[in-house]
PDB file of C-alpha atoms in Angstrom:
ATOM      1  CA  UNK A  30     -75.772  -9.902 -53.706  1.00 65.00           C
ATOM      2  CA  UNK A  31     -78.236 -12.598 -52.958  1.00 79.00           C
ATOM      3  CA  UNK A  32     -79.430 -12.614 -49.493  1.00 93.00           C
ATOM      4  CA  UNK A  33     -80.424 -15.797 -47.148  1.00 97.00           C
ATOM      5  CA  UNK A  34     -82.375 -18.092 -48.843  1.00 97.00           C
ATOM      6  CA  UNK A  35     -84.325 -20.611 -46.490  1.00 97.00           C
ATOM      7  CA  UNK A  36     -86.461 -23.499 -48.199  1.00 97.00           C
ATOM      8  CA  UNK A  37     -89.309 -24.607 -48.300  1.00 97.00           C
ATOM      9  CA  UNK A  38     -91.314 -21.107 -47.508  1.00 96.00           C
ATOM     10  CA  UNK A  39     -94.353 -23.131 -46.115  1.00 97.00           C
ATOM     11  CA  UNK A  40     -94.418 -27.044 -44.707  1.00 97.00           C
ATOM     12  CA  UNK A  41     -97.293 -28.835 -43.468  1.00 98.00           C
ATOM     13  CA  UNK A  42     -96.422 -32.032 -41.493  1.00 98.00           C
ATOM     14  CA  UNK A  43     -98.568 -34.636 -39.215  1.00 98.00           C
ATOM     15  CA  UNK A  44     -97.813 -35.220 -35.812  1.00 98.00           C
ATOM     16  CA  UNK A  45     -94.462 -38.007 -35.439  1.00 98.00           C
ATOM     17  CA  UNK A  46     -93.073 -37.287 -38.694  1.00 98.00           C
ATOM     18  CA  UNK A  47     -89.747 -35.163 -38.950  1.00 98.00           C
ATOM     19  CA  UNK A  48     -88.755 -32.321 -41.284  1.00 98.00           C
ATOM     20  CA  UNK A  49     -85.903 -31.154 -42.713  1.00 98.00           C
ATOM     21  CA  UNK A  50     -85.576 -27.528 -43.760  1.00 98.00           C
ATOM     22  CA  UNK A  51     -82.766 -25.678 -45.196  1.00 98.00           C
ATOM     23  CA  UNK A  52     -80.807 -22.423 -45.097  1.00 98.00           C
ATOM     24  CA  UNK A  53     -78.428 -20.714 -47.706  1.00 97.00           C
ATOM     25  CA  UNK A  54     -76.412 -18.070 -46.526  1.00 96.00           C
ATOM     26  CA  UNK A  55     -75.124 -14.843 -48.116  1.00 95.00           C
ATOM     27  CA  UNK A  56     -71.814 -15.724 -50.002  1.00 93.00           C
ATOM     28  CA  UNK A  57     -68.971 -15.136 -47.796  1.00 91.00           C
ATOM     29  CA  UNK A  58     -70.709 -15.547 -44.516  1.00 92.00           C
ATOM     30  CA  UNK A  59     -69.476 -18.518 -42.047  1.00 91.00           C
ATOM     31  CA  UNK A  60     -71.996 -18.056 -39.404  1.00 92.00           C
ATOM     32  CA  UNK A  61     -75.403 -19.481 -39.375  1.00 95.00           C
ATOM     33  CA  UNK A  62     -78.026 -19.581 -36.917  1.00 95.00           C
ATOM     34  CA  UNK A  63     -81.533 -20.410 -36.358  1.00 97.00           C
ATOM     35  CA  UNK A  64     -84.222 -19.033 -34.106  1.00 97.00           C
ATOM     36  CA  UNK A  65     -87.646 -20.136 -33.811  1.00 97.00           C
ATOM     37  CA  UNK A  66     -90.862 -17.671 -33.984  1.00 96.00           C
ATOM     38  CA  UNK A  67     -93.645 -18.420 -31.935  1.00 96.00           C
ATOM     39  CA  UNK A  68     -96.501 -15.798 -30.630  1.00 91.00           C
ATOM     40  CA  UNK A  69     -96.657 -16.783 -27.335  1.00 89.00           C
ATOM     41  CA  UNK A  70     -92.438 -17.492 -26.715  1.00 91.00           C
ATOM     42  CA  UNK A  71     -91.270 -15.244 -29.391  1.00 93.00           C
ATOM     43  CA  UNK A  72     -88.039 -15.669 -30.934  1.00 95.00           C
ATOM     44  CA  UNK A  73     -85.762 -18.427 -28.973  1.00 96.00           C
ATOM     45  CA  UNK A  74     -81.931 -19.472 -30.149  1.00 95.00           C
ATOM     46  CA  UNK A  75     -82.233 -22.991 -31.796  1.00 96.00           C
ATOM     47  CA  UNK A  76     -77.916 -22.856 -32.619  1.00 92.00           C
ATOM     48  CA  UNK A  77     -75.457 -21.565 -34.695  1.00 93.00           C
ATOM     49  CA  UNK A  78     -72.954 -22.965 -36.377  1.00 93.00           C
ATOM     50  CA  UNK A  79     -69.740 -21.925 -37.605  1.00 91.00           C
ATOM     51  CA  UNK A  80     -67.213 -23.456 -40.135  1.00 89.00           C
ATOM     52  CA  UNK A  81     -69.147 -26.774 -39.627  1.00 93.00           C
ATOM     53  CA  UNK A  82     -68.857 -26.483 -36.409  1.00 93.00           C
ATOM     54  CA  UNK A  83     -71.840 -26.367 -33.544  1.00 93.00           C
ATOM     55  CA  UNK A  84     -70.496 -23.508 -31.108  1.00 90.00           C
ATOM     56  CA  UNK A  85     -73.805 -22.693 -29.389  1.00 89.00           C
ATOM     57  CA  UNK A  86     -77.299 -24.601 -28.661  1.00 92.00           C
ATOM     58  CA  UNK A  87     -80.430 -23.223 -27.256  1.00 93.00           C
ATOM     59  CA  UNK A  88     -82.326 -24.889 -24.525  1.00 93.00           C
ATOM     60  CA  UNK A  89     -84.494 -27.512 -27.504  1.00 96.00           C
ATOM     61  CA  UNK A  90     -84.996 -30.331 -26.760  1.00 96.00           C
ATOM     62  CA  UNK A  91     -82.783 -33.212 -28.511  1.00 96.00           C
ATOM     63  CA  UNK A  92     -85.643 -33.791 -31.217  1.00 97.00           C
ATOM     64  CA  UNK A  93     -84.455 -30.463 -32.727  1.00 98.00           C
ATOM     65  CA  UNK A  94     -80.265 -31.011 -34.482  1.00 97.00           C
ATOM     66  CA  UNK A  95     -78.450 -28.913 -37.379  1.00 97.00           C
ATOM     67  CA  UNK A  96     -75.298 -29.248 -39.260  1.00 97.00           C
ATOM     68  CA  UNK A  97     -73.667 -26.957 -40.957  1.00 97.00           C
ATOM     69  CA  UNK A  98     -71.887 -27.897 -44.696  1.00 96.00           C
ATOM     70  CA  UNK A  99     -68.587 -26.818 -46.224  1.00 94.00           C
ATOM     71  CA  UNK A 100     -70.273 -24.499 -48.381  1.00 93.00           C
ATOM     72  CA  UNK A 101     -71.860 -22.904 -45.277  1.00 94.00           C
ATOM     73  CA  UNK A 102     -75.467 -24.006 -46.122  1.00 97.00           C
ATOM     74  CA  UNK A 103     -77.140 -25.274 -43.369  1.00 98.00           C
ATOM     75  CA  UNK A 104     -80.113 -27.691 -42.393  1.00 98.00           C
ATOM     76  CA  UNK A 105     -81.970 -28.249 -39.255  1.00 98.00           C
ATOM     77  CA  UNK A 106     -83.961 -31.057 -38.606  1.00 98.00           C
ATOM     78  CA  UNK A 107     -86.795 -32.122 -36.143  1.00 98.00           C
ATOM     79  CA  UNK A 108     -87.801 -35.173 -35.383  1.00 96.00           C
ATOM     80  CA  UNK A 109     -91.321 -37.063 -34.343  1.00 97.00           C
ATOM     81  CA  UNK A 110     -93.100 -34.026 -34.828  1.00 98.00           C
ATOM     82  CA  UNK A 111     -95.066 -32.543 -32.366  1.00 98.00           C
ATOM     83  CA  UNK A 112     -98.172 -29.817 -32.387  1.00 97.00           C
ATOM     84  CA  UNK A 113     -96.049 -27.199 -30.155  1.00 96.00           C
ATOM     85  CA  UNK A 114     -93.598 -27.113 -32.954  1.00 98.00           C
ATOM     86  CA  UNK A 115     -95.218 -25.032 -35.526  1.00 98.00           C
ATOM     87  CA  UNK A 116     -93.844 -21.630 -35.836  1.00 97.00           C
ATOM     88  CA  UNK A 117     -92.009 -19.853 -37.921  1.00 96.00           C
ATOM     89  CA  UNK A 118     -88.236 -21.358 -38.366  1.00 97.00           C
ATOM     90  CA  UNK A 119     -85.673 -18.267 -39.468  1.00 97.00           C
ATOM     91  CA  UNK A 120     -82.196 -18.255 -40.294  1.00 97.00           C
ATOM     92  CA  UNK A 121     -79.849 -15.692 -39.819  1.00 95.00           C
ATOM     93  CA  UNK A 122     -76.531 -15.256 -41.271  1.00 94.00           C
ATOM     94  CA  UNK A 123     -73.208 -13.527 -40.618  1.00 91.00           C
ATOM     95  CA  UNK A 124     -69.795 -12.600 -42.230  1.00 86.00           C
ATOM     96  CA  UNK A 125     -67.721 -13.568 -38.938  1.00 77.00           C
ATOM     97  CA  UNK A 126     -68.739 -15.147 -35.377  1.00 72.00           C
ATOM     98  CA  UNK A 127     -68.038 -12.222 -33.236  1.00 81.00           C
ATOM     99  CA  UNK A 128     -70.385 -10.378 -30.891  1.00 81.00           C
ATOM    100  CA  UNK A 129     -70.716  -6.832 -32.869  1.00 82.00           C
ATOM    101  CA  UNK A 130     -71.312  -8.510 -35.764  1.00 87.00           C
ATOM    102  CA  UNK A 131     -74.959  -7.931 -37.270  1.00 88.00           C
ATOM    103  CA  UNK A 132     -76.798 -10.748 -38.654  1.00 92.00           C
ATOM    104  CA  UNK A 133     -79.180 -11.332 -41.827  1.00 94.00           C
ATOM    105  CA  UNK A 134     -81.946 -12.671 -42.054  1.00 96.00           C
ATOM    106  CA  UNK A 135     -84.047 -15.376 -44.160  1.00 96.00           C
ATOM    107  CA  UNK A 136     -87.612 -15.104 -44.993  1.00 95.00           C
ATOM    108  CA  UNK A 137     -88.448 -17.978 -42.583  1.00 96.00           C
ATOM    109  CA  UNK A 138     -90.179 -21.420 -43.304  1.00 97.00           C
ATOM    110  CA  UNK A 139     -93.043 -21.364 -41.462  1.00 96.00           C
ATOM    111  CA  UNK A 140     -94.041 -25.063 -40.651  1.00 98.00           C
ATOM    112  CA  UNK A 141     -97.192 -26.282 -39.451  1.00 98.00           C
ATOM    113  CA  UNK A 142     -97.847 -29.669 -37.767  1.00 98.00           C
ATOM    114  CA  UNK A 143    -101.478 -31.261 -37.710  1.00 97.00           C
TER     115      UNK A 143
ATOM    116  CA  UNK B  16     -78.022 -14.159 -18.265  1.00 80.00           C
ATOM    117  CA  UNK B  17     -78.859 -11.737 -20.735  1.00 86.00           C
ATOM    118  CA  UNK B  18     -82.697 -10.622 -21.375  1.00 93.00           C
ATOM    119  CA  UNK B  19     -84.760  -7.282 -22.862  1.00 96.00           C
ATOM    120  CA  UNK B  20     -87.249  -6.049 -22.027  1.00 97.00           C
ATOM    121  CA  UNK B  21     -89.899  -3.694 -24.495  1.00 98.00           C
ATOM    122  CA  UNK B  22     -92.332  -2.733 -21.753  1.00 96.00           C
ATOM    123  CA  UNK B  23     -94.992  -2.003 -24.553  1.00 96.00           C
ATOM    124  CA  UNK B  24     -96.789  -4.392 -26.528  1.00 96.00           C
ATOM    125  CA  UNK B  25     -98.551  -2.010 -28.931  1.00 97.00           C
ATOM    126  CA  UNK B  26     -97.537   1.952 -29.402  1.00 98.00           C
ATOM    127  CA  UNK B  27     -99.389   4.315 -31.753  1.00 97.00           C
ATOM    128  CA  UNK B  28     -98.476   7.640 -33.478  1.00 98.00           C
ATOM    129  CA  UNK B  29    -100.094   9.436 -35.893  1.00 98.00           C
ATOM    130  CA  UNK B  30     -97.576  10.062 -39.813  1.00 98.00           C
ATOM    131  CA  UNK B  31     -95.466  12.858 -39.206  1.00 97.00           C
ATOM    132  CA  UNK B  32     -95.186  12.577 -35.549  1.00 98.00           C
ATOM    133  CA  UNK B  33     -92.416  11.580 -33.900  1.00 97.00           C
ATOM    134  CA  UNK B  34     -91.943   7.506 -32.499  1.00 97.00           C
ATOM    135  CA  UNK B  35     -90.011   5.838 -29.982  1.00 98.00           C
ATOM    136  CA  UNK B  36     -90.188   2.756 -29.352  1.00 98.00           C
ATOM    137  CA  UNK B  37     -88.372   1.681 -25.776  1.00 98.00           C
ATOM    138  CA  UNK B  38     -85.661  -1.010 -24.625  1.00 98.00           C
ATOM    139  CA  UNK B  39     -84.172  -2.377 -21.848  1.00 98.00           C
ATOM    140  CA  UNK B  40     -81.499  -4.304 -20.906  1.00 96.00           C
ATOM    141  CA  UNK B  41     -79.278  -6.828 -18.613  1.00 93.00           C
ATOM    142  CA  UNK B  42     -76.558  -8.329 -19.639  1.00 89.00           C
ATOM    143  CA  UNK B  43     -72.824  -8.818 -17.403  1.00 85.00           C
ATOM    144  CA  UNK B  44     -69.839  -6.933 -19.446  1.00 84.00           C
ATOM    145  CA  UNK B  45     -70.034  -5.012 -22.047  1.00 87.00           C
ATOM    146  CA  UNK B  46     -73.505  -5.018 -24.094  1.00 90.00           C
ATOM    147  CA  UNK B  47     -73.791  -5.258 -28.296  1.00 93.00           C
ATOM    148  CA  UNK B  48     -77.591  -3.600 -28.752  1.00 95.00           C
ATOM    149  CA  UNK B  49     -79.122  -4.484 -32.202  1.00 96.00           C
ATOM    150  CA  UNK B  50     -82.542  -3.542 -33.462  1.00 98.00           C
ATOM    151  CA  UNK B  51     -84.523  -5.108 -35.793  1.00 97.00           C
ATOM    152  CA  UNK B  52     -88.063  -4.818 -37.829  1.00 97.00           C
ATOM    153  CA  UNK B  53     -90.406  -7.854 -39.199  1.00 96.00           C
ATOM    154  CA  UNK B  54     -92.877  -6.817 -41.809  1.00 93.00           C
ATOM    155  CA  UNK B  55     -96.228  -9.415 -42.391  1.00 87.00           C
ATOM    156  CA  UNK B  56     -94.569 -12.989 -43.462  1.00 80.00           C
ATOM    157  CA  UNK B  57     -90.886 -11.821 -43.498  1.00 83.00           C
ATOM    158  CA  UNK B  58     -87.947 -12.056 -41.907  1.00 89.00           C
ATOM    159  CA  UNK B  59     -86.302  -9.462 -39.764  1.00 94.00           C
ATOM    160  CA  UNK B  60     -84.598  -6.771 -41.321  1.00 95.00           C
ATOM    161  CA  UNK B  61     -81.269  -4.933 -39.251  1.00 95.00           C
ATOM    162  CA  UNK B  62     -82.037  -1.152 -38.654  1.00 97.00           C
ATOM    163  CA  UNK B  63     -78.629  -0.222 -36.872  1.00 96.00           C
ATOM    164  CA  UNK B  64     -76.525  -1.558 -33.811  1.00 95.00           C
ATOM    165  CA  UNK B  65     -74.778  -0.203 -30.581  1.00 95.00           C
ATOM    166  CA  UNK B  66     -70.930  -1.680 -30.218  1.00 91.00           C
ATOM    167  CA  UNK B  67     -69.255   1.364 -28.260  1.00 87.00           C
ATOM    168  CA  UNK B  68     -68.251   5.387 -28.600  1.00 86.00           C
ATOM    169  CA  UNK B  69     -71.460   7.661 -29.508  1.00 88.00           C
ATOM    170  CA  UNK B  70     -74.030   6.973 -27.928  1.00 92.00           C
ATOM    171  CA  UNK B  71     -76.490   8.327 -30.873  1.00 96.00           C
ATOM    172  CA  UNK B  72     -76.574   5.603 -33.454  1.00 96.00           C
ATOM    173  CA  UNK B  73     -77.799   6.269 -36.972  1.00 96.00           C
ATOM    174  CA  UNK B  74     -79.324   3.621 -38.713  1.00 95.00           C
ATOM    175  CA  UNK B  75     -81.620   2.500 -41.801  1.00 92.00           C
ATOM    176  CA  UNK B  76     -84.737   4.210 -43.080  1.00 93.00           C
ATOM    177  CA  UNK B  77     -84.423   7.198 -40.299  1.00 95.00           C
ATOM    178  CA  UNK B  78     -84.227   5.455 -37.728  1.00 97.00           C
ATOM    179  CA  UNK B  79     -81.535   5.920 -34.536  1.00 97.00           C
ATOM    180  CA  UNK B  80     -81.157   4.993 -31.194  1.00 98.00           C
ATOM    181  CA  UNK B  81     -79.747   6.180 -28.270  1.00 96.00           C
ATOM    182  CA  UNK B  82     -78.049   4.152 -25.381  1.00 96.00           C
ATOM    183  CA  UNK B  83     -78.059   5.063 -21.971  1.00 96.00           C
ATOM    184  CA  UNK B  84     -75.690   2.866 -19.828  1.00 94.00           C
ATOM    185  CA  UNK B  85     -76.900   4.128 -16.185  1.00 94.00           C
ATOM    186  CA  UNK B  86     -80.513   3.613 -17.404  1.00 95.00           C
ATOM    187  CA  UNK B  87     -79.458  -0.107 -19.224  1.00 96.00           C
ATOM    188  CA  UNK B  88     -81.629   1.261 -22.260  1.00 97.00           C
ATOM    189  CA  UNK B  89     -81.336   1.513 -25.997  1.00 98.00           C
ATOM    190  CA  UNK B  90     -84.616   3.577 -27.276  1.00 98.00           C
ATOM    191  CA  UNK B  91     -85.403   3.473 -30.867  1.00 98.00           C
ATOM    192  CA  UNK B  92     -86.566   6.708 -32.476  1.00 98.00           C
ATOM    193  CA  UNK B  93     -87.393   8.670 -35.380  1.00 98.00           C
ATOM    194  CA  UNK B  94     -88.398  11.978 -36.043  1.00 97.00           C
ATOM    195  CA  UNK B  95     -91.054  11.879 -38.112  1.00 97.00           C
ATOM    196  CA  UNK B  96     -92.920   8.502 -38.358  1.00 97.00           C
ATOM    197  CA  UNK B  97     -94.012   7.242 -41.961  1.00 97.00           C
ATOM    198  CA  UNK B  98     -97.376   4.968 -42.330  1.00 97.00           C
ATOM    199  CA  UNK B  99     -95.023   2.302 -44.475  1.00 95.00           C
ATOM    200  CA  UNK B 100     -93.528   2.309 -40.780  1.00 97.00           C
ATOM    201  CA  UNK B 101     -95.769   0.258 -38.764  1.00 97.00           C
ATOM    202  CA  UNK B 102     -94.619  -3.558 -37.903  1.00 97.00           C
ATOM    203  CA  UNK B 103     -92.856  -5.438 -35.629  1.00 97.00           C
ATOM    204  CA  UNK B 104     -90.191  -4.102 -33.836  1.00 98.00           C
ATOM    205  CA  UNK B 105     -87.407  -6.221 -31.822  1.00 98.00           C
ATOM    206  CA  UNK B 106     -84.592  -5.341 -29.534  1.00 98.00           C
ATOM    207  CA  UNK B 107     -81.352  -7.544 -29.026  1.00 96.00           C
ATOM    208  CA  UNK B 108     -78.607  -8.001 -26.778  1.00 93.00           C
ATOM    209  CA  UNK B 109     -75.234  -9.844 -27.023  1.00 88.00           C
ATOM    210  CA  UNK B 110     -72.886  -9.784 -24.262  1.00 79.00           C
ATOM    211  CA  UNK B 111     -68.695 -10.387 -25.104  1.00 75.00           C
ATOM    212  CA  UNK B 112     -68.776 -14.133 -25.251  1.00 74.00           C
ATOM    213  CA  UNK B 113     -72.530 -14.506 -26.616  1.00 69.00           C
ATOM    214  CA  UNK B 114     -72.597 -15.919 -29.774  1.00 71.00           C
ATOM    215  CA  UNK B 115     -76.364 -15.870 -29.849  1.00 83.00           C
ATOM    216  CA  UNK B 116     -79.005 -12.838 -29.754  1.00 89.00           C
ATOM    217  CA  UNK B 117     -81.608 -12.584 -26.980  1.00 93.00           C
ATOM    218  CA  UNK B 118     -84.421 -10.796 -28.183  1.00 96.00           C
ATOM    219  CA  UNK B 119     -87.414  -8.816 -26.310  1.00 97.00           C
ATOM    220  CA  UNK B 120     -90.766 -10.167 -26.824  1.00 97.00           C
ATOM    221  CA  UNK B 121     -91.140  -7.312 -29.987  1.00 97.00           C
ATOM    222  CA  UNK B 122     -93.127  -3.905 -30.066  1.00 98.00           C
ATOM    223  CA  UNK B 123     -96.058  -3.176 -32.943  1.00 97.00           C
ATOM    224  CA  UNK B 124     -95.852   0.266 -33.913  1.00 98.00           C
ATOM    225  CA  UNK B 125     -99.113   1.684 -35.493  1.00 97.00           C
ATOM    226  CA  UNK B 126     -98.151   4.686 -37.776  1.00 97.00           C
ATOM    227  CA  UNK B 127    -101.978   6.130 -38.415  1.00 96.00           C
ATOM    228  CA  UNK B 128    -102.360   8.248 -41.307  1.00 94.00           C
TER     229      UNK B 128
END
């Protein structure tokens, strides 16, 4: 069974631009949710998504979005770029969107802006 | 609000010995404990979870933990520690209507052979 795929592994942007990266969950699994990886704030809820639906945001500013597809792949997106965002972007995914439920997780695109 | 605590950045044991790396928590109602591991340029892997009833849970590669609810903690242990052990180390909490983890700032374990 194929586990989360997240693409591209490694992104280099310029300060301003935005980026797009993407998530693929394990086959069956509704719930998807992204976390960013920093060293100095560690790992902080971006949101999760479940059947299509946004059910929980982290406190981002409005630069970051997602969306969530039928298929249950998911993108997030950040716009106008800025130096503080680079860090590692992971994606975690879930069978069902209850609380005992463990979650899986991507490899991680880690994205750095110059 | 929910948050962990690991109150050690760094811990070292030598192979063979045991490890435990420590947790604590605060979260209202009833708390879902999770631990996970990050290896160099990966993502984090699940080594076991706390939902209710025993509170000795068996997880992954050797690993358990135990919860204490008067103490708030969920200590992760194993008996004999393994160099192919040392990495990141992160505690998580849900609470019953979190749909999110909140993690602890991680622990890096040191397994010297």
């Amino acid at each position: 069974k194929a586990g989360v795929t997240q693409t591209p592994r490694y992104l280099i942007k310029t300060r301003g631009q935005q980026v797009t990266l993407s998530c693929s969950p394990i086959s069956g699994h509704r719930s998807v949710s992204w976390y960013q990886q920093t060293p100095g704030q560690g790992l902080q809820f971006l949101f999760e998504y479940f059947s299509e639906t946004q059910r929980n945001k982290g406190n981002f500013p409005g630069r970051f979005s997602g969306r969530q597809f039928s298929n249950s792949r998911s993108e997030m997106n950040v716009s106008t770029l800025e130096l503080g965002d680079s860090a590692l972007y992971l994606c975690a995914s879930s069978l069902v969107g209850t609380p005992e439920r463990e979650a899986f997780f991507g490899q991680g695109t880690r994205l750095t802006v110059v | 609000a929910q948050s962990v605590a690991q109150p050690e950045d760094q811990v070292n044991v030598a192979e063979g010995n045991p490890l435990t790396v420590k947790c604590t928590y605060s979260v209202s109602g009833n708390p879902y404990l999770f631990w996970y591991v990050q290896y160099p340029n990966r993502g984090l892997q699940f080594l076991l979870k706390y939902i209710t009833g025993d509170n000795l849970v068996k997880g992954s590669y050797g690993f358990e933990a135990e919860f204490n609810k008067s103490q708030t903690s969920f200590h992760l242990k194993k008996p004999s520690a393994l160099v192919s052990d040392s990495a990141l180390y992160f505690c998580a909490v849900r609470d019953d209507y979190g749909q999110n983890f909140v993690f602890g700032p991680g622990t890096r374990l040191s397994v010297l052979p």
